[in-house]
């Protein structure tokens, strides 16, 4: 492979084509900036972006480039959220695990994939490093692959490898990956984490997300045994459990002995751990998030978060009213797969209130709020006030359980709303 400049490499992008940009903490920023610099030469380039943590606002999404780049977000990331809220792009609703099939069957055609890759190994293979997720399928489908070969990218095993000969152009960079600070759990988050950890048995397989509550759960699992990891996102929080042997993957049915993830986001310590680590594989998100593969593992514990929950158990996790702030991701996939798993349990973990003091448990969802996990699928809602076990309960019983874990300041109001909605079937229920 002969290396070239970023400006020369992105000349392979043509007007009216479609471009996939790799995500996670590995947006190929050098290539993205070079592409944006060509805005005056390009028209109607459709851009697919996915779950990502960007170091900068996405230049292609800014108002002055609105005729050059048509942004179709597959998950509203921080680097484009503001511009999409102002109408300079749109989001495509889809389960993250189903998007690879849309690339493969042509529903979402991909002409060019911009990739952030590790340095090649002795056989000439580069790794997608921290971002297998959609990058595997996009690279498989796009006829033109442009890579920035990045000294900062770890080499990870699994689906996330590609031979350098597959690249139409390559640029050498040494760009640090975005680091996501490990969230230190608050007292509220620790209480939520402890409630969940008490319900996780030894030998369980974990799917766990990002933030203070997941870290609180992980910290509370230090005395557990023989846990497994099969997750969408891998974070720093799992490292102490792997290093201490609590996560040994010995009882998993799918890839026993191996930690499985589709993307990673964390500190340099996590990225260094991943580099040439044979006890970890990074897989296509269509593989990790397949509910029928997830269910094959024993005692799957799926732990996810939400923006708000209504009294029947409907979960909004991707919007504040009509404003889309993220995406469905793998919540549905793991909630479903976890529910089907033998001995599996699923959790929606939320503080009872927002940072501004508004209740996250509401009589009705905010108008325009999207339902990510339906009332038919939810099992356990957890706040700092306890666990509402909803599985098998009728709507009035669900309302009673959710009010009991809501913030005390809103319980009386929620009682009135529930009584009006469910009548005697709610009133007859005692605390």
PDB file of C-alpha atoms in Angstrom, residues 222-418:
ATOM      1  CA  UNK A 222     -16.589  -7.892  42.855  1.00  0.00           C
ATOM      2  CA  UNK A 223     -17.532 -10.909  45.003  1.00  0.00           C
ATOM      3  CA  UNK A 224     -19.431 -12.741  42.253  1.00  0.00           C
ATOM      4  CA  UNK A 225     -18.057 -15.779  40.430  1.00  0.00           C
ATOM      5  CA  UNK A 226     -17.816 -17.021  36.846  1.00  0.00           C
ATOM      6  CA  UNK A 227     -19.503 -14.093  35.131  1.00  0.00           C
ATOM      7  CA  UNK A 228     -19.459 -13.774  31.360  1.00  0.00           C
ATOM      8  CA  UNK A 229     -19.407 -10.786  29.028  1.00  0.00           C
ATOM      9  CA  UNK A 230     -21.459 -10.603  25.836  1.00  0.00           C
ATOM     10  CA  UNK A 231     -22.254  -6.961  25.252  1.00  0.00           C
ATOM     11  CA  UNK A 232     -22.611  -4.289  22.632  1.00  0.00           C
ATOM     12  CA  UNK A 233     -20.361  -1.714  24.336  1.00  0.00           C
ATOM     13  CA  UNK A 234     -17.260  -2.495  26.388  1.00  0.00           C
ATOM     14  CA  UNK A 235     -16.035   0.057  28.932  1.00  0.00           C
ATOM     15  CA  UNK A 236     -13.344   0.499  31.572  1.00  0.00           C
ATOM     16  CA  UNK A 237     -15.775  -0.716  34.208  1.00  0.00           C
ATOM     17  CA  UNK A 238     -15.312  -4.366  33.239  1.00  0.00           C
ATOM     18  CA  UNK A 239     -11.521  -4.337  33.501  1.00  0.00           C
ATOM     19  CA  UNK A 240     -11.291  -4.854  37.292  1.00  0.00           C
ATOM     20  CA  UNK A 241     -13.681  -7.813  37.023  1.00  0.00           C
ATOM     21  CA  UNK A 242     -11.688  -9.351  34.172  1.00  0.00           C
ATOM     22  CA  UNK A 243      -8.371  -8.809  35.922  1.00  0.00           C
ATOM     23  CA  UNK A 244      -9.635 -10.283  39.199  1.00  0.00           C
ATOM     24  CA  UNK A 245     -11.129 -13.314  37.458  1.00  0.00           C
ATOM     25  CA  UNK A 246     -14.757 -12.486  38.336  1.00  0.00           C
ATOM     26  CA  UNK A 247     -15.431 -12.312  34.593  1.00  0.00           C
ATOM     27  CA  UNK A 248     -13.901 -15.527  33.278  1.00  0.00           C
ATOM     28  CA  UNK A 249     -16.576 -16.406  30.661  1.00  0.00           C
ATOM     29  CA  UNK A 250     -16.333 -20.038  31.758  1.00  0.00           C
ATOM     30  CA  UNK A 251     -20.088 -20.705  31.811  1.00  0.00           C
ATOM     31  CA  UNK A 252     -21.117 -18.953  28.600  1.00  0.00           C
ATOM     32  CA  UNK A 253     -22.562 -21.050  25.799  1.00  0.00           C
ATOM     33  CA  UNK A 254     -21.570 -18.625  23.031  1.00  0.00           C
ATOM     34  CA  UNK A 255     -17.763 -18.355  22.745  1.00  0.00           C
ATOM     35  CA  UNK A 256     -16.930 -19.666  26.226  1.00  0.00           C
ATOM     36  CA  UNK A 257     -13.705 -18.309  27.673  1.00  0.00           C
ATOM     37  CA  UNK A 258     -13.880 -15.174  25.512  1.00  0.00           C
ATOM     38  CA  UNK A 259     -15.266 -11.695  26.208  1.00  0.00           C
ATOM     39  CA  UNK A 260     -17.435 -10.513  23.316  1.00  0.00           C
ATOM     40  CA  UNK A 261     -18.251  -6.917  22.357  1.00  0.00           C
ATOM     41  CA  UNK A 262     -19.051  -4.896  19.261  1.00  0.00           C
ATOM     42  CA  UNK A 263     -17.560  -1.541  20.213  1.00  0.00           C
ATOM     43  CA  UNK A 264     -15.504  -0.025  23.003  1.00  0.00           C
ATOM     44  CA  UNK A 265     -15.328   3.384  24.581  1.00  0.00           C
ATOM     45  CA  UNK A 266     -13.247   4.322  27.565  1.00  0.00           C
ATOM     46  CA  UNK A 267      -9.760   5.343  28.564  1.00  0.00           C
ATOM     47  CA  UNK A 268      -6.370   4.630  27.063  1.00  0.00           C
ATOM     48  CA  UNK A 269      -6.080   1.859  29.654  1.00  0.00           C
ATOM     49  CA  UNK A 270      -8.983   0.050  28.007  1.00  0.00           C
ATOM     50  CA  UNK A 271      -7.561   0.538  24.520  1.00  0.00           C
ATOM     51  CA  UNK A 272      -4.163  -0.765  25.641  1.00  0.00           C
ATOM     52  CA  UNK A 273      -5.832  -3.816  27.197  1.00  0.00           C
ATOM     53  CA  UNK A 274      -7.545  -4.549  23.884  1.00  0.00           C
ATOM     54  CA  UNK A 275      -4.362  -4.434  21.809  1.00  0.00           C
ATOM     55  CA  UNK A 276      -3.638  -7.984  20.575  1.00  0.00           C
ATOM     56  CA  UNK A 277      -5.776  -9.408  23.418  1.00  0.00           C
ATOM     57  CA  UNK A 278      -6.817 -12.932  22.442  1.00  0.00           C
ATOM     58  CA  UNK A 279      -9.321 -13.167  25.315  1.00  0.00           C
ATOM     59  CA  UNK A 280     -11.493 -10.528  23.612  1.00  0.00           C
ATOM     60  CA  UNK A 281     -13.170 -10.509  20.214  1.00  0.00           C
ATOM     61  CA  UNK A 282     -14.940  -7.641  18.498  1.00  0.00           C
ATOM     62  CA  UNK A 283     -17.878  -8.767  16.383  1.00  0.00           C
ATOM     63  CA  UNK A 284     -20.248  -7.382  13.768  1.00  0.00           C
ATOM     64  CA  UNK A 285     -23.156  -5.810  15.682  1.00  0.00           C
ATOM     65  CA  UNK A 286     -25.588  -7.986  13.717  1.00  0.00           C
ATOM     66  CA  UNK A 287     -23.907 -10.955  15.431  1.00  0.00           C
ATOM     67  CA  UNK A 288     -23.577  -9.602  18.979  1.00  0.00           C
ATOM     68  CA  UNK A 289     -27.087  -8.138  19.030  1.00  0.00           C
ATOM     69  CA  UNK A 290     -28.962 -11.088  17.545  1.00  0.00           C
ATOM     70  CA  UNK A 291     -31.559 -11.840  20.262  1.00  0.00           C
ATOM     71  CA  UNK A 292     -31.582 -15.518  19.370  1.00  0.00           C
ATOM     72  CA  UNK A 293     -27.824 -15.722  19.856  1.00  0.00           C
ATOM     73  CA  UNK A 294     -28.018 -13.678  23.055  1.00  0.00           C
ATOM     74  CA  UNK A 295     -30.585 -16.099  24.484  1.00  0.00           C
ATOM     75  CA  UNK A 296     -28.209 -19.053  24.058  1.00  0.00           C
ATOM     76  CA  UNK A 297     -26.122 -17.776  26.968  1.00  0.00           C
ATOM     77  CA  UNK A 298     -27.333 -18.660  30.473  1.00  0.00           C
ATOM     78  CA  UNK A 299     -28.698 -16.079  32.903  1.00  0.00           C
ATOM     79  CA  UNK A 300     -28.313 -13.084  30.609  1.00  0.00           C
ATOM     80  CA  UNK A 301     -28.500  -9.882  32.634  1.00  0.00           C
ATOM     81  CA  UNK A 302     -29.368  -6.954  30.346  1.00  0.00           C
ATOM     82  CA  UNK A 303     -28.982  -3.566  32.030  1.00  0.00           C
ATOM     83  CA  UNK A 304     -30.089  -0.447  30.172  1.00  0.00           C
ATOM     84  CA  UNK A 305     -31.171   3.113  30.864  1.00  0.00           C
ATOM     85  CA  UNK A 306     -34.011   5.426  29.892  1.00  0.00           C
ATOM     86  CA  UNK A 307     -35.097   9.035  29.593  1.00  0.00           C
ATOM     87  CA  UNK A 308     -38.489   8.352  31.145  1.00  0.00           C
ATOM     88  CA  UNK A 309     -40.973   5.581  31.927  1.00  0.00           C
ATOM     89  CA  UNK A 310     -44.773   5.760  32.127  1.00  0.00           C
ATOM     90  CA  UNK A 311     -47.031   4.011  34.636  1.00  0.00           C
ATOM     91  CA  UNK A 312     -47.675   1.079  32.299  1.00  0.00           C
ATOM     92  CA  UNK A 313     -43.956   0.398  31.764  1.00  0.00           C
ATOM     93  CA  UNK A 314     -43.420   2.065  28.397  1.00  0.00           C
ATOM     94  CA  UNK A 315     -39.771   3.092  28.137  1.00  0.00           C
ATOM     95  CA  UNK A 316     -38.546   6.143  26.219  1.00  0.00           C
ATOM     96  CA  UNK A 317     -34.773   6.032  25.775  1.00  0.00           C
ATOM     97  CA  UNK A 318     -33.954   8.014  22.634  1.00  0.00           C
ATOM     98  CA  UNK A 319     -35.787  11.336  22.799  1.00  0.00           C
ATOM     99  CA  UNK A 320     -36.848  14.243  24.956  1.00  0.00           C
ATOM    100  CA  UNK A 321     -40.329  14.859  23.650  1.00  0.00           C
ATOM    101  CA  UNK A 322     -39.987  15.199  19.886  1.00  0.00           C
ATOM    102  CA  UNK A 323     -36.250  15.872  19.988  1.00  0.00           C
ATOM    103  CA  UNK A 324     -34.210  12.781  19.150  1.00  0.00           C
ATOM    104  CA  UNK A 325     -31.095  12.760  21.337  1.00  0.00           C
ATOM    105  CA  UNK A 326     -29.608   9.299  20.705  1.00  0.00           C
ATOM    106  CA  UNK A 327     -30.905   6.063  19.195  1.00  0.00           C
ATOM    107  CA  UNK A 328     -32.346   2.682  19.994  1.00  0.00           C
ATOM    108  CA  UNK A 329     -28.936   1.038  19.886  1.00  0.00           C
ATOM    109  CA  UNK A 330     -29.062  -2.492  21.248  1.00  0.00           C
ATOM    110  CA  UNK A 331     -31.544  -1.949  24.072  1.00  0.00           C
ATOM    111  CA  UNK A 332     -34.374  -3.796  22.369  1.00  0.00           C
ATOM    112  CA  UNK A 333     -32.110  -6.623  21.177  1.00  0.00           C
ATOM    113  CA  UNK A 334     -30.717  -7.346  24.630  1.00  0.00           C
ATOM    114  CA  UNK A 335     -34.009  -6.811  26.453  1.00  0.00           C
ATOM    115  CA  UNK A 336     -35.567  -9.409  24.153  1.00  0.00           C
ATOM    116  CA  UNK A 337     -32.630 -11.817  24.139  1.00  0.00           C
ATOM    117  CA  UNK A 338     -32.230 -11.479  27.907  1.00  0.00           C
ATOM    118  CA  UNK A 339     -35.897 -12.212  28.479  1.00  0.00           C
ATOM    119  CA  UNK A 340     -35.613 -15.386  26.366  1.00  0.00           C
ATOM    120  CA  UNK A 341     -32.418 -16.560  28.090  1.00  0.00           C
ATOM    121  CA  UNK A 342     -32.808 -19.379  30.637  1.00  0.00           C
ATOM    122  CA  UNK A 343     -32.676 -17.601  33.990  1.00  0.00           C
ATOM    123  CA  UNK A 344     -32.273 -14.237  32.265  1.00  0.00           C
ATOM    124  CA  UNK A 345     -33.396 -10.904  33.687  1.00  0.00           C
ATOM    125  CA  UNK A 346     -33.660  -7.438  32.189  1.00  0.00           C
ATOM    126  CA  UNK A 347     -33.436  -4.078  33.900  1.00  0.00           C
ATOM    127  CA  UNK A 348     -34.149  -0.440  33.087  1.00  0.00           C
ATOM    128  CA  UNK A 349     -32.080   1.556  35.570  1.00  0.00           C
ATOM    129  CA  UNK A 350     -32.864   5.236  36.143  1.00  0.00           C
ATOM    130  CA  UNK A 351     -32.553   7.848  38.884  1.00  0.00           C
ATOM    131  CA  UNK A 352     -36.040   8.814  40.032  1.00  0.00           C
ATOM    132  CA  UNK A 353     -35.521  12.402  38.827  1.00  0.00           C
ATOM    133  CA  UNK A 354     -33.589  14.304  36.194  1.00  0.00           C
ATOM    134  CA  UNK A 355     -30.733  16.634  37.260  1.00  0.00           C
ATOM    135  CA  UNK A 356     -33.344  19.438  37.187  1.00  0.00           C
ATOM    136  CA  UNK A 357     -35.636  17.577  39.563  1.00  0.00           C
ATOM    137  CA  UNK A 358     -38.305  16.396  37.112  1.00  0.00           C
ATOM    138  CA  UNK A 359     -39.664  12.906  37.687  1.00  0.00           C
ATOM    139  CA  UNK A 360     -38.498  10.213  35.276  1.00  0.00           C
ATOM    140  CA  UNK A 361     -41.569   8.130  36.164  1.00  0.00           C
ATOM    141  CA  UNK A 362     -44.616   9.799  34.630  1.00  0.00           C
ATOM    142  CA  UNK A 363     -48.304   9.115  34.296  1.00  0.00           C
ATOM    143  CA  UNK A 364     -47.939   9.556  30.543  1.00  0.00           C
ATOM    144  CA  UNK A 365     -44.836   9.900  28.410  1.00  0.00           C
ATOM    145  CA  UNK A 366     -44.003  13.402  27.247  1.00  0.00           C
ATOM    146  CA  UNK A 367     -45.868  14.162  23.985  1.00  0.00           C
ATOM    147  CA  UNK A 368     -43.665  13.116  21.095  1.00  0.00           C
ATOM    148  CA  UNK A 369     -41.529  10.766  23.185  1.00  0.00           C
ATOM    149  CA  UNK A 370     -40.617   7.556  21.377  1.00  0.00           C
ATOM    150  CA  UNK A 371     -41.139   4.111  22.896  1.00  0.00           C
ATOM    151  CA  UNK A 372     -37.910   2.106  22.669  1.00  0.00           C
ATOM    152  CA  UNK A 373     -38.869  -0.779  24.954  1.00  0.00           C
ATOM    153  CA  UNK A 374     -42.565  -1.595  24.945  1.00  0.00           C
ATOM    154  CA  UNK A 375     -44.641  -2.321  28.027  1.00  0.00           C
ATOM    155  CA  UNK A 376     -44.906  -5.885  26.784  1.00  0.00           C
ATOM    156  CA  UNK A 377     -41.177  -6.494  27.046  1.00  0.00           C
ATOM    157  CA  UNK A 378     -40.124  -4.676  30.203  1.00  0.00           C
ATOM    158  CA  UNK A 379     -39.345  -6.722  33.316  1.00  0.00           C
ATOM    159  CA  UNK A 380     -37.703  -4.618  36.045  1.00  0.00           C
ATOM    160  CA  UNK A 381     -37.515  -0.858  36.535  1.00  0.00           C
ATOM    161  CA  UNK A 382     -34.965   0.233  39.154  1.00  0.00           C
ATOM    162  CA  UNK A 383     -34.518   3.585  40.886  1.00  0.00           C
ATOM    163  CA  UNK A 384     -32.747   4.546  44.101  1.00  0.00           C
ATOM    164  CA  UNK A 385     -36.014   3.722  45.892  1.00  0.00           C
ATOM    165  CA  UNK A 386     -36.115   0.076  44.862  1.00  0.00           C
ATOM    166  CA  UNK A 387     -37.129  -2.370  42.161  1.00  0.00           C
ATOM    167  CA  UNK A 388     -40.500  -2.441  40.396  1.00  0.00           C
ATOM    168  CA  UNK A 389     -40.944  -5.967  39.074  1.00  0.00           C
ATOM    169  CA  UNK A 390     -43.432  -5.623  36.217  1.00  0.00           C
ATOM    170  CA  UNK A 391     -43.251  -9.017  34.528  1.00  0.00           C
ATOM    171  CA  UNK A 392     -46.639 -10.731  34.659  1.00  0.00           C
ATOM    172  CA  UNK A 393     -48.363  -7.795  36.371  1.00  0.00           C
ATOM    173  CA  UNK A 394     -51.462  -6.027  35.081  1.00  0.00           C
ATOM    174  CA  UNK A 395     -51.464  -2.307  34.329  1.00  0.00           C
ATOM    175  CA  UNK A 396     -52.855  -1.242  37.704  1.00  0.00           C
ATOM    176  CA  UNK A 397     -50.312  -3.399  39.532  1.00  0.00           C
ATOM    177  CA  UNK A 398     -47.548  -1.931  37.417  1.00  0.00           C
ATOM    178  CA  UNK A 399     -48.671   1.580  38.272  1.00  0.00           C
ATOM    179  CA  UNK A 400     -48.654   0.707  41.983  1.00  0.00           C
ATOM    180  CA  UNK A 401     -45.129  -0.759  41.770  1.00  0.00           C
ATOM    181  CA  UNK A 402     -43.750   2.190  39.794  1.00  0.00           C
ATOM    182  CA  UNK A 403     -45.266   4.793  42.099  1.00  0.00           C
ATOM    183  CA  UNK A 404     -43.575   3.046  45.018  1.00  0.00           C
ATOM    184  CA  UNK A 405     -40.134   3.656  43.465  1.00  0.00           C
ATOM    185  CA  UNK A 406     -40.855   7.154  42.159  1.00  0.00           C
ATOM    186  CA  UNK A 407     -39.511  10.207  43.977  1.00  0.00           C
ATOM    187  CA  UNK A 408     -41.646  10.859  47.089  1.00  0.00           C
ATOM    188  CA  UNK A 409     -42.448  14.393  45.893  1.00  0.00           C
ATOM    189  CA  UNK A 410     -44.485  13.094  42.925  1.00  0.00           C
ATOM    190  CA  UNK A 411     -46.113  10.005  44.395  1.00  0.00           C
ATOM    191  CA  UNK A 412     -49.326  11.723  45.475  1.00  0.00           C
ATOM    192  CA  UNK A 413     -49.829  13.225  42.021  1.00  0.00           C
ATOM    193  CA  UNK A 414     -49.085   9.888  40.341  1.00  0.00           C
ATOM    194  CA  UNK A 415     -51.594   8.212  42.714  1.00  0.00           C
ATOM    195  CA  UNK A 416     -54.338  10.577  41.522  1.00  0.00           C
ATOM    196  CA  UNK A 417     -53.437   9.992  37.880  1.00  0.00           C
ATOM    197  CA  UNK A 418     -53.399   6.215  38.333  1.00  0.00           C
TER     198      UNK A 418
END
